[in-house]
Amino acid sequence: MNVLVLIASGTIVLSSVPLVLGHGYIVDPAATWKDGYAVNGWGSSIDSSMWGSIDSSVYGYGTTATVAFFEAQFNSSGYNSLGQFIETNQVLYSDNIDEQCGYTVYDDTARQTMPATNLTHTGFTHPGPCEVWCDDTVVLFEYDCQATYPDIPAGIPYDESLCADANRFTIYWLAVHGAPWQVYTDCVWLDGGSGSGSAPSSVAETVSSSVATAPPTTSSESTATATTAYPDTSSSSTSSTTSTTTTAPSTTTATSTASSAASSASTTTSSSSTANEADEASTPTTTSASTSTSSSDTSTVITTTAPATESSEASGASTTAKCSRRMRRD
């Protein structure tokens, strides 16, 4: 797994440093984990803004506010379980993650026996709801498992009879301490059962069209990679032409007119161009400056026209400065 490291100079370096993705996981009953992945990793995420911004005047601030906000929205959302909410809205961290069981995998030779009275979790190190199922039976649900089970590791009392003869144990935990919300889903296959089974039926049930869902997107991994790319600011991506005509005000001497035109032209040409020079005396009374600059497919043409001018100091002859026309050679 690769980690993007931002260096102070602005360079993006791709480093092959293992990323520790998360925190807590089930240990009794013990799960079997996908090789090469952290057992305490979050396997998917949910857009924390799917219900809009948190109104601090109603819920306050910090993670306590987030938990209260989630509870209020979830209660009126139309979802029948946390598991259904997660499976409907989650974005998998990568295509290698199982949408029903996260990093845990089915191994028929590693079936477990349910503990008496207490489940054991390494610890809910972030606030947020959790939910436990044995097949299609809800064993427990809490809106803030960190507050309800604060110990490290956490002992979770449960009714053992609810898991009698069950094939698959599933625990969902949604950590809401930041953006996006992190999803931790663990599955354990139990003694006496057979086959891999499936997600609880109410979890797998499709929500009605009236229920708010997170916007569809790609996996978290591909999304994070995509956002590291700098936007294309080169002008070659578009093609446009801008033409501006500016008429210089009447002046009293040809010398000042030429100076004004040269100054105007020099401010729009590329840095490699030199200021236009007044290098030739001529009798025409109109001075025209045309400068073309281009960056890839974008060009700008500025035409400056000066009206006829006369010099009170001239003895019958007027002079103007000739503005050269310079085009960049491609």
mmCIF file of C-alpha atoms in Angstrom:
data_model
loop_
_atom_site.group_PDB
_atom_site.id
_atom_site.type_symbol
_atom_site.label_atom_id
_atom_site.label_comp_id
_atom_site.label_asym_id
_atom_site.label_seq_id
_atom_site.Cartn_x
_atom_site.Cartn_y
_atom_site.Cartn_z
ATOM 1 C CA MET A 1 0.000 0.000 0.000
ATOM 2 C CA ASN A 2 1.413 3.402 -0.947
ATOM 3 C CA VAL A 3 1.304 6.670 0.942
ATOM 4 C CA LEU A 4 1.505 10.102 -0.637
ATOM 5 C CA VAL A 5 4.029 12.247 1.203
ATOM 6 C CA LEU A 6 3.952 16.012 0.663
ATOM 7 C CA ILE A 7 7.367 17.646 0.840
ATOM 8 C CA ALA A 8 7.713 21.318 1.821
ATOM 9 C CA SER A 9 8.996 22.180 -1.636
ATOM 10 C CA GLY A 10 5.663 21.168 -3.111
ATOM 11 C CA THR A 11 6.878 17.904 -4.591
ATOM 12 C CA ILE A 12 4.627 14.875 -4.233
ATOM 13 C CA VAL A 13 6.527 11.729 -3.339
ATOM 14 C CA LEU A 14 5.019 8.258 -3.545
ATOM 15 C CA SER A 15 6.347 6.278 -0.633
ATOM 16 C CA SER A 16 5.918 2.554 -0.064
ATOM 17 C CA VAL A 17 5.206 2.921 3.640
ATOM 18 C CA PRO A 18 2.461 0.709 5.096
ATOM 19 C CA LEU A 19 -0.500 2.826 6.147
ATOM 20 C CA VAL A 20 -2.066 2.100 9.539
ATOM 21 C CA LEU A 21 -5.681 2.714 8.676
ATOM 22 C CA GLY A 22 -7.550 2.434 11.901
ATOM 23 C CA HIS A 23 -7.985 1.229 15.410
ATOM 24 C CA GLY A 24 -10.414 -1.331 16.850
ATOM 25 C CA TYR A 25 -11.509 -4.848 15.931
ATOM 26 C CA ILE A 26 -13.252 -7.888 17.377
ATOM 27 C CA VAL A 27 -11.060 -10.404 19.223
ATOM 28 C CA ASP A 28 -13.616 -12.707 20.893
ATOM 29 C CA PRO A 29 -14.988 -14.299 18.855
ATOM 30 C CA ALA A 30 -11.843 -14.029 16.759
ATOM 31 C CA ALA A 31 -11.996 -13.168 13.072
ATOM 32 C CA THR A 32 -9.782 -14.337 10.208
ATOM 33 C CA TRP A 33 -8.128 -11.506 8.296
ATOM 34 C CA LYS A 34 -7.143 -10.881 4.714
ATOM 35 C CA ASP A 35 -3.396 -11.359 4.259
ATOM 36 C CA GLY A 36 -1.380 -8.178 3.899
ATOM 37 C CA TYR A 37 -3.920 -5.818 5.463
ATOM 38 C CA ALA A 38 -4.022 -4.240 8.904
ATOM 39 C CA VAL A 39 -6.490 -6.034 11.167
ATOM 40 C CA ASN A 40 -7.459 -2.702 12.716
ATOM 41 C CA GLY A 41 -8.111 -0.928 9.440
ATOM 42 C CA TRP A 42 -11.230 0.795 8.207
ATOM 43 C CA GLY A 43 -12.299 -0.845 4.981
ATOM 44 C CA SER A 44 -14.675 1.810 3.695
ATOM 45 C CA SER A 45 -15.952 5.296 4.377
ATOM 46 C CA ILE A 46 -19.151 7.351 4.183
ATOM 47 C CA ASP A 47 -19.509 10.981 3.149
ATOM 48 C CA SER A 48 -19.931 12.863 6.423
ATOM 49 C CA SER A 49 -21.820 15.666 4.666
ATOM 50 C CA MET A 50 -24.526 13.458 3.155
ATOM 51 C CA TRP A 51 -27.116 14.998 5.507
ATOM 52 C CA GLY A 52 -25.688 18.493 5.230
ATOM 53 C CA SER A 53 -23.755 20.587 7.702
ATOM 54 C CA ILE A 54 -24.124 20.217 11.456
ATOM 55 C CA ASP A 55 -26.067 23.107 12.978
ATOM 56 C CA SER A 56 -23.899 24.081 15.935
ATOM 57 C CA SER A 57 -26.706 26.164 17.412
ATOM 58 C CA VAL A 58 -28.655 22.926 17.820
ATOM 59 C CA TYR A 59 -25.991 20.266 18.408
ATOM 60 C CA GLY A 60 -23.023 22.207 19.714
ATOM 61 C CA TYR A 61 -19.449 21.459 18.693
ATOM 62 C CA GLY A 62 -16.961 18.592 18.556
ATOM 63 C CA THR A 63 -17.546 14.869 18.336
ATOM 64 C CA THR A 64 -20.370 14.980 20.871
ATOM 65 C CA ALA A 65 -22.242 17.213 18.449
ATOM 66 C CA THR A 66 -21.509 14.830 15.579
ATOM 67 C CA VAL A 67 -22.895 11.863 17.501
ATOM 68 C CA ALA A 68 -26.039 13.828 18.421
ATOM 69 C CA PHE A 69 -26.424 14.980 14.826
ATOM 70 C CA PHE A 70 -26.046 11.423 13.528
ATOM 71 C CA GLU A 71 -28.617 10.125 15.999
ATOM 72 C CA ALA A 72 -31.178 12.765 15.022
ATOM 73 C CA GLN A 73 -30.694 12.244 11.304
ATOM 74 C CA PHE A 74 -30.544 8.458 11.492
ATOM 75 C CA ASN A 75 -33.758 8.241 13.518
ATOM 76 C CA SER A 76 -35.679 10.067 10.821
ATOM 77 C CA SER A 77 -33.776 8.731 7.825
ATOM 78 C CA GLY A 78 -35.766 5.607 6.989
ATOM 79 C CA TYR A 79 -32.873 3.162 7.461
ATOM 80 C CA ASN A 80 -33.830 0.109 9.486
ATOM 81 C CA SER A 81 -30.332 -0.659 10.793
ATOM 82 C CA LEU A 82 -26.805 0.691 10.990
ATOM 83 C CA GLY A 83 -25.709 -2.181 8.780
ATOM 84 C CA GLN A 84 -28.162 -1.153 6.070
ATOM 85 C CA PHE A 85 -27.011 2.464 6.317
ATOM 86 C CA ILE A 86 -23.396 1.364 5.927
ATOM 87 C CA GLU A 87 -23.902 -1.049 3.042
ATOM 88 C CA THR A 88 -26.047 1.488 1.186
ATOM 89 C CA ASN A 89 -23.660 4.431 1.483
ATOM 90 C CA GLN A 90 -20.143 3.106 1.981
ATOM 91 C CA VAL A 91 -17.303 3.669 -0.461
ATOM 92 C CA LEU A 92 -14.838 0.767 -0.308
ATOM 93 C CA TYR A 93 -11.223 1.709 0.324
ATOM 94 C CA SER A 94 -10.227 -0.544 -2.557
ATOM 95 C CA ASP A 95 -11.671 -3.271 -4.730
ATOM 96 C CA ASN A 96 -9.968 -5.846 -2.491
ATOM 97 C CA ILE A 97 -12.263 -5.041 0.426
ATOM 98 C CA ASP A 98 -15.397 -7.129 0.956
ATOM 99 C CA GLU A 99 -18.470 -4.889 1.134
ATOM 100 C CA GLN A 100 -20.114 -7.143 3.734
ATOM 101 C CA CYS A 101 -17.131 -8.095 5.896
ATOM 102 C CA GLY A 102 -14.351 -5.560 5.345
ATOM 103 C CA TYR A 103 -10.904 -7.107 5.841
ATOM 104 C CA THR A 104 -12.233 -10.311 7.414
ATOM 105 C CA VAL A 105 -12.500 -13.447 5.301
ATOM 106 C CA TYR A 106 -14.370 -16.724 5.393
ATOM 107 C CA ASP A 107 -12.339 -19.760 6.478
ATOM 108 C CA ASP A 108 -14.419 -22.813 7.299
ATOM 109 C CA THR A 109 -11.517 -24.351 9.234
ATOM 110 C CA ALA A 110 -11.311 -21.352 11.595
ATOM 111 C CA ARG A 111 -14.845 -21.315 13.004
ATOM 112 C CA GLN A 112 -15.237 -19.874 16.500
ATOM 113 C CA THR A 113 -17.333 -20.517 19.589
ATOM 114 C CA MET A 114 -19.260 -17.563 20.986
ATOM 115 C CA PRO A 115 -18.016 -16.419 24.425
ATOM 116 C CA ALA A 116 -20.203 -16.559 27.492
ATOM 117 C CA THR A 117 -21.694 -13.225 28.568
ATOM 118 C CA ASN A 118 -19.130 -10.783 27.065
ATOM 119 C CA LEU A 119 -17.815 -10.071 23.595
ATOM 120 C CA THR A 120 -14.309 -8.589 23.496
ATOM 121 C CA HIS A 121 -13.229 -5.725 21.245
ATOM 122 C CA THR A 122 -9.767 -4.137 21.245
ATOM 123 C CA GLY A 123 -11.441 -0.810 21.947
ATOM 124 C CA PHE A 124 -13.713 1.799 20.388
ATOM 125 C CA THR A 125 -11.111 4.518 20.123
ATOM 126 C CA HIS A 126 -13.429 6.886 18.252
ATOM 127 C CA PRO A 127 -17.008 7.988 18.962
ATOM 128 C CA GLY A 128 -19.809 6.593 16.865
ATOM 129 C CA PRO A 129 -22.473 3.887 16.639
ATOM 130 C CA CYS A 130 -21.947 0.140 16.584
ATOM 131 C CA GLU A 131 -24.253 -2.793 15.906
ATOM 132 C CA VAL A 132 -23.897 -6.558 16.374
ATOM 133 C CA TRP A 133 -25.777 -9.286 14.500
ATOM 134 C CA CYS A 134 -25.944 -13.069 14.671
ATOM 135 C CA ASP A 135 -27.337 -14.076 11.291
ATOM 136 C CA ASP A 136 -30.627 -12.105 10.996
ATOM 137 C CA THR A 137 -30.912 -11.256 14.687
ATOM 138 C CA VAL A 138 -29.854 -7.888 16.111
ATOM 139 C CA VAL A 139 -27.830 -8.579 19.255
ATOM 140 C CA LEU A 140 -27.142 -4.982 20.293
ATOM 141 C CA PHE A 141 -26.971 -1.412 19.040
ATOM 142 C CA GLU A 142 -25.560 1.791 20.567
ATOM 143 C CA TYR A 143 -25.260 5.323 19.184
ATOM 144 C CA ASP A 144 -21.870 5.875 20.822
ATOM 145 C CA CYS A 145 -19.993 2.690 21.575
ATOM 146 C CA GLN A 146 -16.949 4.595 22.788
ATOM 147 C CA ALA A 147 -19.043 6.136 25.563
ATOM 148 C CA THR A 148 -20.939 2.920 26.344
ATOM 149 C CA TYR A 149 -17.906 0.608 26.262
ATOM 150 C CA PRO A 150 -14.948 2.863 27.196
ATOM 151 C CA ASP A 151 -12.492 0.199 28.346
ATOM 152 C CA ILE A 152 -9.415 -0.855 26.359
ATOM 153 C CA PRO A 153 -9.993 -3.653 25.513
ATOM 154 C CA ALA A 154 -13.752 -3.270 25.653
ATOM 155 C CA GLY A 155 -15.974 -5.907 27.206
ATOM 156 C CA ILE A 156 -19.411 -5.934 25.575
ATOM 157 C CA PRO A 157 -22.179 -7.719 27.497
ATOM 158 C CA TYR A 158 -24.636 -9.567 25.266
ATOM 159 C CA ASP A 159 -27.431 -12.135 25.360
ATOM 160 C CA GLU A 160 -25.799 -15.410 24.344
ATOM 161 C CA SER A 161 -29.174 -16.950 23.474
ATOM 162 C CA LEU A 162 -29.520 -14.538 20.547
ATOM 163 C CA CYS A 163 -26.581 -16.234 18.861
ATOM 164 C CA ALA A 164 -27.598 -19.847 19.494
ATOM 165 C CA ASP A 165 -27.061 -21.959 16.361
ATOM 166 C CA ALA A 166 -25.968 -18.910 14.383
ATOM 167 C CA ASN A 167 -23.654 -19.321 11.403
ATOM 168 C CA ARG A 168 -22.248 -15.822 11.076
ATOM 169 C CA PHE A 169 -21.464 -13.072 13.572
ATOM 170 C CA THR A 170 -21.195 -9.503 12.208
ATOM 171 C CA ILE A 171 -20.202 -6.291 13.966
ATOM 172 C CA TYR A 172 -20.508 -2.844 12.372
ATOM 173 C CA TRP A 173 -18.824 0.244 13.795
ATOM 174 C CA LEU A 174 -19.000 3.736 12.296
ATOM 175 C CA ALA A 175 -16.377 6.189 13.606
ATOM 176 C CA VAL A 176 -17.659 9.760 13.209
ATOM 177 C CA HIS A 177 -14.724 11.734 14.631
ATOM 178 C CA GLY A 178 -13.702 13.236 11.296
ATOM 179 C CA ALA A 179 -14.421 13.417 7.593
ATOM 180 C CA PRO A 180 -15.193 11.086 6.006
ATOM 181 C CA TRP A 181 -16.806 8.742 8.512
ATOM 182 C CA GLN A 182 -14.835 5.509 8.836
ATOM 183 C CA VAL A 183 -16.455 2.080 8.565
ATOM 184 C CA TYR A 184 -15.176 -0.990 10.427
ATOM 185 C CA THR A 185 -17.004 -4.221 9.601
ATOM 186 C CA ASP A 186 -15.884 -7.599 10.975
ATOM 187 C CA CYS A 187 -17.399 -11.030 10.326
ATOM 188 C CA VAL A 188 -16.762 -14.244 12.251
ATOM 189 C CA TRP A 189 -18.037 -17.694 11.275
ATOM 190 C CA LEU A 190 -19.255 -19.806 14.160
ATOM 191 C CA ASP A 191 -19.110 -23.441 15.210
ATOM 192 C CA GLY A 192 -22.116 -25.475 14.167
ATOM 193 C CA GLY A 193 -22.795 -23.393 11.104
ATOM 194 C CA SER A 194 -22.109 -24.165 7.462
ATOM 195 C CA GLY A 195 -21.192 -22.102 4.454
ATOM 196 C CA SER A 196 -20.297 -18.435 4.299
ATOM 197 C CA GLY A 197 -23.855 -17.247 4.718
ATOM 198 C CA SER A 198 -24.783 -13.677 3.873
ATOM 199 C CA ALA A 199 -25.390 -10.288 5.407
ATOM 200 C CA PRO A 200 -28.453 -9.960 7.653
ATOM 201 C CA SER A 201 -31.519 -9.822 5.418
ATOM 202 C CA SER A 202 -32.622 -6.410 6.666
ATOM 203 C CA VAL A 203 -29.120 -5.067 6.089
ATOM 204 C CA ALA A 204 -29.101 -6.295 2.501
ATOM 205 C CA GLU A 205 -32.590 -4.937 1.854
ATOM 206 C CA THR A 206 -32.691 -2.091 -0.668
ATOM 207 C CA VAL A 207 -33.812 1.207 0.805
ATOM 208 C CA SER A 208 -36.751 3.071 -0.691
ATOM 209 C CA SER A 209 -36.130 5.847 -3.190
ATOM 210 C CA SER A 210 -37.283 8.428 -0.641
ATOM 211 C CA VAL A 211 -34.382 7.659 1.703
ATOM 212 C CA ALA A 212 -31.427 10.030 1.473
ATOM 213 C CA THR A 213 -28.219 8.361 0.344
ATOM 214 C CA ALA A 214 -24.649 9.524 -0.103
ATOM 215 C CA PRO A 215 -23.728 10.585 -3.659
ATOM 216 C CA PRO A 216 -22.251 7.754 -5.737
ATOM 217 C CA THR A 217 -18.491 7.878 -6.141
ATOM 218 C CA THR A 218 -15.438 5.709 -6.717
ATOM 219 C CA SER A 219 -13.443 3.877 -4.085
ATOM 220 C CA SER A 220 -11.798 5.971 -1.369
ATOM 221 C CA GLU A 221 -8.376 4.866 -2.564
ATOM 222 C CA SER A 222 -8.880 5.973 -6.160
ATOM 223 C CA THR A 223 -10.563 9.178 -5.049
ATOM 224 C CA ALA A 224 -7.681 10.091 -2.749
ATOM 225 C CA THR A 225 -5.207 9.440 -5.557
ATOM 226 C CA ALA A 226 -7.171 11.537 -8.015
ATOM 227 C CA THR A 227 -7.265 14.570 -5.745
ATOM 228 C CA THR A 228 -3.465 14.716 -5.542
ATOM 229 C CA ALA A 229 -3.168 15.693 -9.210
ATOM 230 C CA TYR A 230 -2.590 19.349 -9.883
ATOM 231 C CA PRO A 231 -5.216 21.012 -12.129
ATOM 232 C CA ASP A 232 -4.187 21.670 -15.713
ATOM 233 C CA THR A 233 -3.593 25.410 -15.866
ATOM 234 C CA SER A 234 -1.854 25.472 -19.246
ATOM 235 C CA SER A 235 -3.592 27.479 -21.950
ATOM 236 C CA SER A 236 -3.144 24.631 -24.430
ATOM 237 C CA SER A 237 -6.254 22.973 -23.057
ATOM 238 C CA THR A 238 -8.440 25.725 -24.489
ATOM 239 C CA SER A 239 -8.403 27.853 -27.571
ATOM 240 C CA SER A 240 -9.512 31.452 -27.491
ATOM 241 C CA THR A 241 -8.751 34.735 -29.200
ATOM 242 C CA THR A 242 -9.157 38.144 -27.600
ATOM 243 C CA SER A 243 -9.009 41.316 -29.624
ATOM 244 C CA THR A 244 -8.837 44.725 -27.972
ATOM 245 C CA THR A 245 -8.664 48.061 -29.736
ATOM 246 C CA THR A 246 -7.419 51.067 -27.815
ATOM 247 C CA THR A 247 -7.341 54.598 -29.171
ATOM 248 C CA ALA A 248 -4.681 56.815 -27.717
ATOM 249 C CA PRO A 249 -5.720 60.342 -26.778
ATOM 250 C CA SER A 250 -4.619 63.254 -28.883
ATOM 251 C CA THR A 251 -1.214 64.610 -27.936
ATOM 252 C CA THR A 252 0.701 67.755 -28.781
ATOM 253 C CA THR A 253 3.874 66.198 -30.116
ATOM 254 C CA ALA A 254 4.652 63.174 -32.233
ATOM 255 C CA THR A 255 7.360 62.241 -29.781
ATOM 256 C CA SER A 256 4.946 61.813 -26.844
ATOM 257 C CA THR A 257 2.514 59.869 -29.056
ATOM 258 C CA ALA A 258 5.170 57.402 -30.069
ATOM 259 C CA SER A 259 6.259 57.018 -26.477
ATOM 260 C CA SER A 260 2.696 56.276 -25.373
ATOM 261 C CA ALA A 261 2.184 53.695 -28.108
ATOM 262 C CA ALA A 262 5.496 52.036 -27.380
ATOM 263 C CA SER A 263 4.693 51.863 -23.679
ATOM 264 C CA SER A 264 1.271 50.339 -24.355
ATOM 265 C CA ALA A 265 2.668 47.733 -26.693
ATOM 266 C CA SER A 266 5.546 46.761 -24.424
ATOM 267 C CA THR A 267 3.220 45.922 -21.541
ATOM 268 C CA THR A 268 1.423 43.247 -23.570
ATOM 269 C CA THR A 269 4.280 41.536 -25.371
ATOM 270 C CA SER A 270 6.282 38.610 -24.006
ATOM 271 C CA SER A 271 9.333 39.251 -21.849
ATOM 272 C CA SER A 272 11.582 38.294 -24.734
ATOM 273 C CA SER A 273 10.330 41.238 -26.861
ATOM 274 C CA THR A 274 12.030 44.630 -26.614
ATOM 275 C CA ALA A 275 10.248 47.940 -26.417
ATOM 276 C CA ASN A 276 9.416 49.435 -29.779
ATOM 277 C CA GLU A 277 11.877 52.024 -30.932
ATOM 278 C CA ALA A 278 11.224 55.321 -32.602
ATOM 279 C CA ASP A 279 13.681 54.632 -35.388
ATOM 280 C CA GLU A 280 12.332 56.175 -38.496
ATOM 281 C CA ALA A 281 10.951 59.596 -39.359
ATOM 282 C CA SER A 282 8.097 59.549 -41.828
ATOM 283 C CA THR A 283 5.280 61.727 -43.055
ATOM 284 C CA PRO A 284 2.244 59.485 -42.276
ATOM 285 C CA THR A 285 0.014 60.982 -39.647
ATOM 286 C CA THR A 286 -1.423 57.714 -38.307
ATOM 287 C CA THR A 287 0.518 55.377 -36.065
ATOM 288 C CA SER A 288 -0.660 51.764 -35.771
ATOM 289 C CA ALA A 289 0.714 49.293 -33.251
ATOM 290 C CA SER A 290 -0.198 45.632 -33.562
ATOM 291 C CA THR A 291 1.265 43.143 -31.162
ATOM 292 C CA SER A 292 0.448 39.433 -31.067
ATOM 293 C CA THR A 293 1.231 37.229 -28.124
ATOM 294 C CA SER A 294 0.401 33.583 -27.817
ATOM 295 C CA SER A 295 0.588 30.897 -25.202
ATOM 296 C CA SER A 296 -0.115 27.546 -26.777
ATOM 297 C CA ASP A 297 -3.516 28.072 -28.518
ATOM 298 C CA THR A 298 -4.383 31.396 -26.830
ATOM 299 C CA SER A 299 -3.561 34.641 -28.667
ATOM 300 C CA THR A 300 -4.156 38.281 -27.887
ATOM 301 C CA VAL A 301 -4.100 41.064 -30.454
ATOM 302 C CA ILE A 302 -4.002 44.678 -29.322
ATOM 303 C CA THR A 303 -4.232 47.488 -31.872
ATOM 304 C CA THR A 304 -3.424 51.035 -30.843
ATOM 305 C CA THR A 305 -4.289 53.886 -33.173
ATOM 306 C CA ALA A 306 -3.106 57.417 -32.595
ATOM 307 C CA PRO A 307 -4.795 60.329 -34.389
ATOM 308 C CA ALA A 308 -2.819 62.784 -36.420
ATOM 309 C CA THR A 309 -0.623 65.021 -34.344
ATOM 310 C CA GLU A 310 1.321 68.130 -35.077
ATOM 311 C CA SER A 311 4.373 69.599 -33.472
ATOM 312 C CA SER A 312 4.294 73.283 -32.800
ATOM 313 C CA GLU A 313 8.065 73.250 -32.881
ATOM 314 C CA ALA A 314 8.395 71.600 -36.263
ATOM 315 C CA SER A 315 9.194 73.757 -39.332
ATOM 316 C CA GLY A 316 6.516 72.355 -41.625
ATOM 317 C CA ALA A 317 7.480 68.738 -41.236
ATOM 318 C CA SER A 318 5.928 66.330 -38.758
ATOM 319 C CA THR A 319 7.492 63.135 -37.517
ATOM 320 C CA THR A 320 6.017 59.982 -36.051
ATOM 321 C CA ALA A 321 7.577 56.898 -34.579
ATOM 322 C CA LYS A 322 7.094 53.638 -36.404
ATOM 323 C CA CYS A 323 5.828 50.824 -34.108
ATOM 324 C CA SER A 324 7.140 47.521 -35.276
ATOM 325 C CA ARG A 325 4.807 44.505 -35.649
ATOM 326 C CA ARG A 326 6.297 41.500 -33.916
ATOM 327 C CA MET A 327 4.885 38.008 -34.154
ATOM 328 C CA ARG A 328 6.155 35.044 -32.197
ATOM 329 C CA ARG A 329 7.517 32.404 -34.488
ATOM 330 C CA ASP A 330 6.189 28.985 -33.666
#
